[in-house]
Amino acid sequence: MLADDQQGVLLHAIYDTFSNWSCRFSFACHKGCATCCTQSVTMTTLEGQGIRTYLAAQGRIAELAGPAFLPSLAERSIRLTTNGFVAAHLRGEEVEEPAEWDLRPCPFLADNACTIYAVRPFGCRLFASLTPCAESGAADMPPGYLTASTILLQYIEHLNQNGRWGTLVEILGGLAGEGRADGFGVPTAPIPGFLMAPEERRVVEPLIDDLFQQEINGKRFDQWLAGARP
Ligand code: SF4
């Protein structure tokens, strides 16, 4: 079992490695464009705890008692985690998309800017488009980019072995609620494998190689990952 603070260190290694890798792309995204900042953003409780710590340090923890984070939690649950989604695909099952995405603005959006930018979850960090997406509503991602991002989402979920997964509002609302410890989100799952086309390897592998070779608190990242689940 990885201690929570070790999970946090590994999470930030993922964030930093992704940031270094993704800066090679010329994305159209800029401060003030918040098309992707909706209540459908998902994350783990590991990331939720980081946001709570950040808000507490800023004297903003009371924000989590606001109406955006109150139930109806059941209504907004997405039932398949990233690893659950990949596992279903690997078994050849049909995977249903949610009937409707919740496109209401994220509660941390103010004047079209993120008020928790330093600790935004990976689900926000990966969202990017080569062309402005506000009109089409669809992100234009480079080949292999979404696959690489999905693999990192899988690592985060795998490392957060005692955690839960759901929308940002659901996870933060659940963490803030008394006595609802098992009543929100979906338990995180181990990595079942990956979905990657052969032609995506040349894009994805430099990112993974960079991450795996990093020495973090006496072990390489891949060793932490391999030992994270019993
Ligand atoms: S946490 Fe920040 S970056 Fe993520 S959806 Fe909310 S406002 Fe946007």
mmCIF file of C-alpha atoms and ligand atoms in Angstrom:
data_model
loop_
_atom_site.group_PDB
_atom_site.id
_atom_site.type_symbol
_atom_site.label_atom_id
_atom_site.label_comp_id
_atom_site.label_asym_id
_atom_site.label_seq_id
_atom_site.Cartn_x
_atom_site.Cartn_y
_atom_site.Cartn_z
ATOM 1 C CA MET A 1 0.000 0.000 0.000
ATOM 2 C CA LEU A 2 1.461 3.347 -0.992
ATOM 3 C CA ALA A 3 1.221 6.088 1.621
ATOM 4 C CA ASP A 4 -0.946 9.036 0.601
ATOM 5 C CA ASP A 5 2.008 11.442 0.522
ATOM 6 C CA GLN A 6 3.966 9.060 -1.740
ATOM 7 C CA GLN A 7 0.966 8.846 -4.070
ATOM 8 C CA GLY A 8 1.007 12.648 -4.160
ATOM 9 C CA VAL A 9 4.716 12.772 -5.060
ATOM 10 C CA LEU A 10 4.171 10.301 -7.918
ATOM 11 C CA LEU A 11 1.127 12.251 -9.093
ATOM 12 C CA HIS A 12 3.191 15.416 -9.388
ATOM 13 C CA ALA A 13 5.908 13.533 -11.283
ATOM 14 C CA ILE A 14 3.203 12.586 -13.801
ATOM 15 C CA TYR A 15 1.976 16.183 -14.016
ATOM 16 C CA ASP A 16 5.495 17.557 -14.561
ATOM 17 C CA THR A 17 6.531 14.913 -17.095
ATOM 18 C CA PHE A 18 3.337 15.449 -19.072
ATOM 19 C CA SER A 19 3.867 19.211 -19.020
ATOM 20 C CA ASN A 20 7.422 18.837 -20.390
ATOM 21 C CA TRP A 21 6.296 16.382 -23.067
ATOM 22 C CA SER A 22 3.156 18.207 -24.221
ATOM 23 C CA CYS A 23 4.815 21.608 -24.691
ATOM 24 C CA ARG A 24 6.070 20.357 -28.103
ATOM 25 C CA PHE A 25 2.539 20.805 -29.483
ATOM 26 C CA SER A 26 1.213 24.186 -30.647
ATOM 27 C CA PHE A 27 -2.165 24.219 -28.995
ATOM 28 C CA ALA A 28 -4.676 26.997 -29.546
ATOM 29 C CA CYS A 29 -5.636 26.977 -25.848
ATOM 30 C CA HIS A 30 -5.088 30.189 -23.896
ATOM 31 C CA LYS A 31 -6.199 31.817 -20.668
ATOM 32 C CA GLY A 32 -9.728 33.077 -21.100
ATOM 33 C CA CYS A 33 -10.881 30.131 -23.218
ATOM 34 C CA ALA A 34 -12.785 27.784 -20.941
ATOM 35 C CA THR A 35 -14.847 25.668 -23.326
ATOM 36 C CA CYS A 36 -13.648 22.461 -21.670
ATOM 37 C CA CYS A 37 -14.231 23.666 -18.074
ATOM 38 C CA THR A 38 -17.453 21.806 -17.417
ATOM 39 C CA GLN A 39 -18.871 19.665 -14.639
ATOM 40 C CA SER A 40 -18.030 16.552 -16.632
ATOM 41 C CA VAL A 41 -14.339 16.755 -15.677
ATOM 42 C CA THR A 42 -13.349 13.601 -13.792
ATOM 43 C CA MET A 43 -10.613 12.822 -11.285
ATOM 44 C CA THR A 44 -9.478 10.612 -8.399
ATOM 45 C CA THR A 45 -9.755 11.238 -4.665
ATOM 46 C CA LEU A 46 -5.944 11.565 -4.681
ATOM 47 C CA GLU A 47 -6.346 14.691 -6.798
ATOM 48 C CA GLY A 48 -9.338 15.780 -4.732
ATOM 49 C CA GLN A 49 -7.257 15.700 -1.546
ATOM 50 C CA GLY A 50 -4.674 17.915 -3.248
ATOM 51 C CA ILE A 51 -7.382 20.440 -4.132
ATOM 52 C CA ARG A 52 -8.724 20.360 -0.563
ATOM 53 C CA THR A 53 -5.237 21.029 0.840
ATOM 54 C CA TYR A 54 -4.789 23.927 -1.581
ATOM 55 C CA LEU A 55 -8.172 25.465 -0.736
ATOM 56 C CA ALA A 56 -7.527 25.086 3.009
ATOM 57 C CA ALA A 57 -4.146 26.839 2.680
ATOM 58 C CA GLN A 58 -5.887 29.700 0.871
ATOM 59 C CA GLY A 59 -8.690 29.997 3.417
ATOM 60 C CA ARG A 60 -11.166 28.832 0.760
ATOM 61 C CA ILE A 61 -12.264 25.435 2.111
ATOM 62 C CA ALA A 62 -15.785 26.786 2.748
ATOM 63 C CA GLU A 63 -16.277 26.881 -1.035
ATOM 64 C CA LEU A 64 -16.781 23.111 -0.900
ATOM 65 C CA ALA A 65 -19.964 23.627 1.112
ATOM 66 C CA GLY A 66 -21.445 25.542 -1.822
ATOM 67 C CA PRO A 67 -24.446 24.236 -3.755
ATOM 68 C CA ALA A 68 -22.344 22.960 -6.668
ATOM 69 C CA PHE A 69 -20.855 20.261 -4.428
ATOM 70 C CA LEU A 70 -24.029 19.087 -2.725
ATOM 71 C CA PRO A 71 -26.002 15.999 -3.800
ATOM 72 C CA SER A 72 -27.664 14.865 -6.066
ATOM 73 C CA LEU A 73 -24.432 12.884 -6.248
ATOM 74 C CA ALA A 74 -26.103 9.750 -7.547
ATOM 75 C CA GLU A 75 -27.340 11.566 -10.627
ATOM 76 C CA ARG A 76 -23.920 12.624 -11.752
ATOM 77 C CA SER A 77 -21.995 9.420 -11.192
ATOM 78 C CA ILE A 78 -20.222 8.055 -14.239
ATOM 79 C CA ARG A 79 -19.962 4.349 -13.539
ATOM 80 C CA LEU A 80 -16.817 3.326 -15.439
ATOM 81 C CA THR A 81 -13.409 4.570 -14.318
ATOM 82 C CA THR A 82 -10.671 4.997 -16.918
ATOM 83 C CA ASN A 83 -9.255 1.554 -16.092
ATOM 84 C CA GLY A 84 -12.770 0.118 -16.047
ATOM 85 C CA PHE A 85 -13.394 1.611 -19.493
ATOM 86 C CA VAL A 86 -10.155 0.162 -20.901
ATOM 87 C CA ALA A 87 -10.866 -3.230 -19.296
ATOM 88 C CA ALA A 88 -14.308 -3.355 -20.916
ATOM 89 C CA HIS A 89 -12.789 -2.547 -24.322
ATOM 90 C CA LEU A 90 -10.112 -5.212 -23.879
ATOM 91 C CA ARG A 91 -12.865 -7.752 -23.134
ATOM 92 C CA GLY A 92 -14.559 -6.699 -26.369
ATOM 93 C CA GLU A 93 -17.607 -5.279 -24.620
ATOM 94 C CA GLU A 94 -19.699 -2.432 -25.958
ATOM 95 C CA VAL A 95 -19.026 0.605 -23.784
ATOM 96 C CA GLU A 96 -21.884 3.042 -23.467
ATOM 97 C CA GLU A 97 -21.070 6.735 -23.258
ATOM 98 C CA PRO A 98 -23.108 8.691 -20.686
ATOM 99 C CA ALA A 99 -26.407 9.700 -22.265
ATOM 100 C CA GLU A 100 -25.604 13.346 -21.601
ATOM 101 C CA TRP A 101 -22.483 15.156 -20.464
ATOM 102 C CA ASP A 102 -22.984 17.793 -17.781
ATOM 103 C CA LEU A 103 -21.863 20.937 -19.574
ATOM 104 C CA ARG A 104 -22.584 23.368 -16.757
ATOM 105 C CA PRO A 105 -19.472 25.429 -15.936
ATOM 106 C CA CYS A 106 -16.993 24.043 -13.421
ATOM 107 C CA PRO A 107 -17.499 25.724 -10.013
ATOM 108 C CA PHE A 108 -13.831 26.785 -9.985
ATOM 109 C CA LEU A 109 -14.222 28.873 -13.125
ATOM 110 C CA ALA A 110 -14.261 32.646 -12.561
ATOM 111 C CA ASP A 111 -14.044 35.209 -15.358
ATOM 112 C CA ASN A 112 -13.196 32.330 -17.705
ATOM 113 C CA ALA A 113 -10.100 31.420 -15.678
ATOM 114 C CA CYS A 114 -9.363 28.545 -13.304
ATOM 115 C CA THR A 115 -9.134 29.551 -9.635
ATOM 116 C CA ILE A 116 -7.317 26.327 -8.647
ATOM 117 C CA TYR A 117 -4.984 26.247 -11.659
ATOM 118 C CA ALA A 118 -1.910 25.017 -9.712
ATOM 119 C CA VAL A 119 -3.752 21.902 -8.500
ATOM 120 C CA ARG A 120 -6.208 21.275 -11.337
ATOM 121 C CA PRO A 121 -6.620 17.541 -11.951
ATOM 122 C CA PHE A 122 -5.048 15.657 -14.840
ATOM 123 C CA GLY A 123 -8.441 15.498 -16.557
ATOM 124 C CA CYS A 124 -8.114 19.277 -17.027
ATOM 125 C CA ARG A 125 -4.409 19.276 -17.882
ATOM 126 C CA LEU A 126 -4.869 16.886 -20.808
ATOM 127 C CA PHE A 127 -7.671 18.814 -22.455
ATOM 128 C CA ALA A 128 -6.191 20.704 -25.414
ATOM 129 C CA SER A 129 -6.872 21.463 -29.053
ATOM 130 C CA LEU A 130 -4.714 22.423 -32.016
ATOM 131 C CA THR A 131 -7.531 24.625 -33.311
ATOM 132 C CA PRO A 132 -10.049 26.783 -31.425
ATOM 133 C CA CYS A 133 -12.787 24.428 -30.285
ATOM 134 C CA ALA A 134 -15.344 26.911 -28.966
ATOM 135 C CA GLU A 135 -17.361 26.894 -32.184
ATOM 136 C CA SER A 136 -17.170 23.229 -33.138
ATOM 137 C CA GLY A 137 -17.269 22.012 -29.534
ATOM 138 C CA ALA A 138 -14.750 19.306 -30.458
ATOM 139 C CA ALA A 139 -11.083 19.241 -29.492
ATOM 140 C CA ASP A 140 -8.561 18.686 -32.288
ATOM 141 C CA MET A 141 -5.806 16.610 -30.693
ATOM 142 C CA PRO A 142 -2.527 15.507 -32.344
ATOM 143 C CA PRO A 143 -2.181 11.788 -33.225
ATOM 144 C CA GLY A 144 -1.280 9.746 -30.157
ATOM 145 C CA TYR A 145 -1.953 12.605 -27.722
ATOM 146 C CA LEU A 146 -5.211 11.222 -26.335
ATOM 147 C CA THR A 147 -3.708 7.738 -26.033
ATOM 148 C CA ALA A 148 -0.711 9.084 -24.108
ATOM 149 C CA SER A 149 -3.006 11.102 -21.844
ATOM 150 C CA THR A 150 -5.264 8.114 -21.222
ATOM 151 C CA ILE A 151 -2.287 5.978 -20.191
ATOM 152 C CA LEU A 152 -1.334 8.623 -17.617
ATOM 153 C CA LEU A 153 -4.930 8.708 -16.356
ATOM 154 C CA GLN A 154 -4.619 4.939 -15.926
ATOM 155 C CA TYR A 155 -1.375 5.321 -13.947
ATOM 156 C CA ILE A 156 -2.966 7.902 -11.635
ATOM 157 C CA GLU A 157 -5.967 5.675 -10.987
ATOM 158 C CA HIS A 158 -3.708 2.650 -10.418
ATOM 159 C CA LEU A 159 -1.479 4.510 -7.937
ATOM 160 C CA ASN A 160 -4.521 5.771 -5.990
ATOM 161 C CA GLN A 161 -5.264 2.187 -4.937
ATOM 162 C CA ASN A 162 -7.395 3.113 -1.947
ATOM 163 C CA GLY A 163 -9.218 5.864 -3.791
ATOM 164 C CA ARG A 164 -12.390 6.632 -5.641
ATOM 165 C CA TRP A 165 -13.034 8.136 -9.038
ATOM 166 C CA GLY A 166 -15.815 10.365 -10.376
ATOM 167 C CA THR A 167 -16.574 13.883 -11.522
ATOM 168 C CA LEU A 168 -14.699 16.738 -9.839
ATOM 169 C CA VAL A 169 -17.870 17.983 -8.139
ATOM 170 C CA GLU A 170 -18.848 14.491 -7.040
ATOM 171 C CA ILE A 171 -15.433 13.674 -5.550
ATOM 172 C CA LEU A 172 -15.028 17.021 -3.780
ATOM 173 C CA GLY A 173 -18.610 16.916 -2.529
ATOM 174 C CA GLY A 174 -18.063 13.377 -1.275
ATOM 175 C CA LEU A 175 -14.765 14.172 0.455
ATOM 176 C CA ALA A 176 -16.376 17.161 2.164
ATOM 177 C CA GLY A 177 -19.430 15.218 3.313
ATOM 178 C CA GLU A 178 -19.631 13.593 6.716
ATOM 179 C CA GLY A 179 -20.444 9.892 6.763
ATOM 180 C CA ARG A 180 -20.531 9.484 3.001
ATOM 181 C CA ALA A 181 -17.135 7.797 2.746
ATOM 182 C CA ASP A 182 -18.479 4.961 0.608
ATOM 183 C CA GLY A 183 -21.320 6.871 -0.942
ATOM 184 C CA PHE A 184 -19.703 8.670 -3.811
ATOM 185 C CA GLY A 185 -17.800 7.871 -6.950
ATOM 186 C CA VAL A 186 -16.502 4.486 -8.018
ATOM 187 C CA PRO A 187 -13.551 2.575 -6.460
ATOM 188 C CA THR A 188 -10.358 2.974 -8.470
ATOM 189 C CA ALA A 189 -9.175 -0.100 -10.357
ATOM 190 C CA PRO A 190 -5.785 -1.518 -11.366
ATOM 191 C CA ILE A 191 -4.410 -1.187 -14.888
ATOM 192 C CA PRO A 192 -5.892 -3.960 -17.045
ATOM 193 C CA GLY A 193 -3.738 -3.216 -20.117
ATOM 194 C CA PHE A 194 -3.645 -0.378 -22.612
ATOM 195 C CA LEU A 195 -5.357 0.667 -25.824
ATOM 196 C CA MET A 196 -2.697 1.857 -28.251
ATOM 197 C CA ALA A 197 -2.426 1.582 -32.025
ATOM 198 C CA PRO A 198 1.034 0.538 -33.304
ATOM 199 C CA GLU A 199 1.501 3.861 -35.110
ATOM 200 C CA GLU A 200 0.998 5.773 -31.837
ATOM 201 C CA ARG A 201 4.026 4.201 -30.152
ATOM 202 C CA ARG A 202 6.547 6.706 -31.463
ATOM 203 C CA VAL A 203 4.518 9.548 -29.893
ATOM 204 C CA VAL A 204 3.676 7.825 -26.625
ATOM 205 C CA GLU A 205 6.899 5.971 -25.798
ATOM 206 C CA PRO A 206 9.167 9.000 -25.208
ATOM 207 C CA LEU A 207 6.709 10.219 -22.575
ATOM 208 C CA ILE A 208 6.502 6.850 -20.836
ATOM 209 C CA ASP A 209 10.284 6.294 -21.046
ATOM 210 C CA ASP A 210 10.931 9.707 -19.502
ATOM 211 C CA LEU A 211 8.511 8.988 -16.654
ATOM 212 C CA PHE A 212 9.729 5.443 -15.975
ATOM 213 C CA GLN A 213 13.387 6.477 -15.728
ATOM 214 C CA GLN A 214 12.807 9.050 -13.023
ATOM 215 C CA GLU A 215 14.217 8.242 -9.608
ATOM 216 C CA ILE A 216 11.687 9.285 -6.952
ATOM 217 C CA ASN A 217 12.393 8.769 -3.247
ATOM 218 C CA GLY A 218 14.878 5.964 -3.942
ATOM 219 C CA LYS A 219 13.002 4.020 -6.629
ATOM 220 C CA ARG A 220 12.269 4.469 -10.320
ATOM 221 C CA PHE A 221 8.720 5.462 -11.263
ATOM 222 C CA ASP A 222 8.066 2.110 -12.972
ATOM 223 C CA GLN A 223 9.083 0.293 -9.778
ATOM 224 C CA TRP A 224 6.614 2.369 -7.732
ATOM 225 C CA LEU A 225 3.941 1.604 -10.304
ATOM 226 C CA ALA A 226 4.667 -2.129 -10.317
ATOM 227 C CA GLY A 227 4.520 -2.299 -6.523
ATOM 228 C CA ALA A 228 1.442 -0.130 -6.060
ATOM 229 C CA ARG A 229 -1.131 -2.921 -6.168
ATOM 230 C CA PRO A 230 -0.927 -6.252 -4.310
HETATM 231 S S1 SF4 B 1 -10.653 22.771 -12.275
HETATM 232 FE FE1 SF4 B 1 -10.010 24.604 -13.397
HETATM 233 S S2 SF4 B 1 -9.178 23.821 -15.376
HETATM 234 FE FE2 SF4 B 1 -10.444 22.186 -14.441
HETATM 235 S S3 SF4 B 1 -12.504 22.435 -15.306
HETATM 236 FE FE3 SF4 B 1 -12.455 23.583 -13.359
HETATM 237 S S4 SF4 B 1 -11.921 25.700 -13.935
HETATM 238 FE FE4 SF4 B 1 -11.380 24.364 -15.681
#
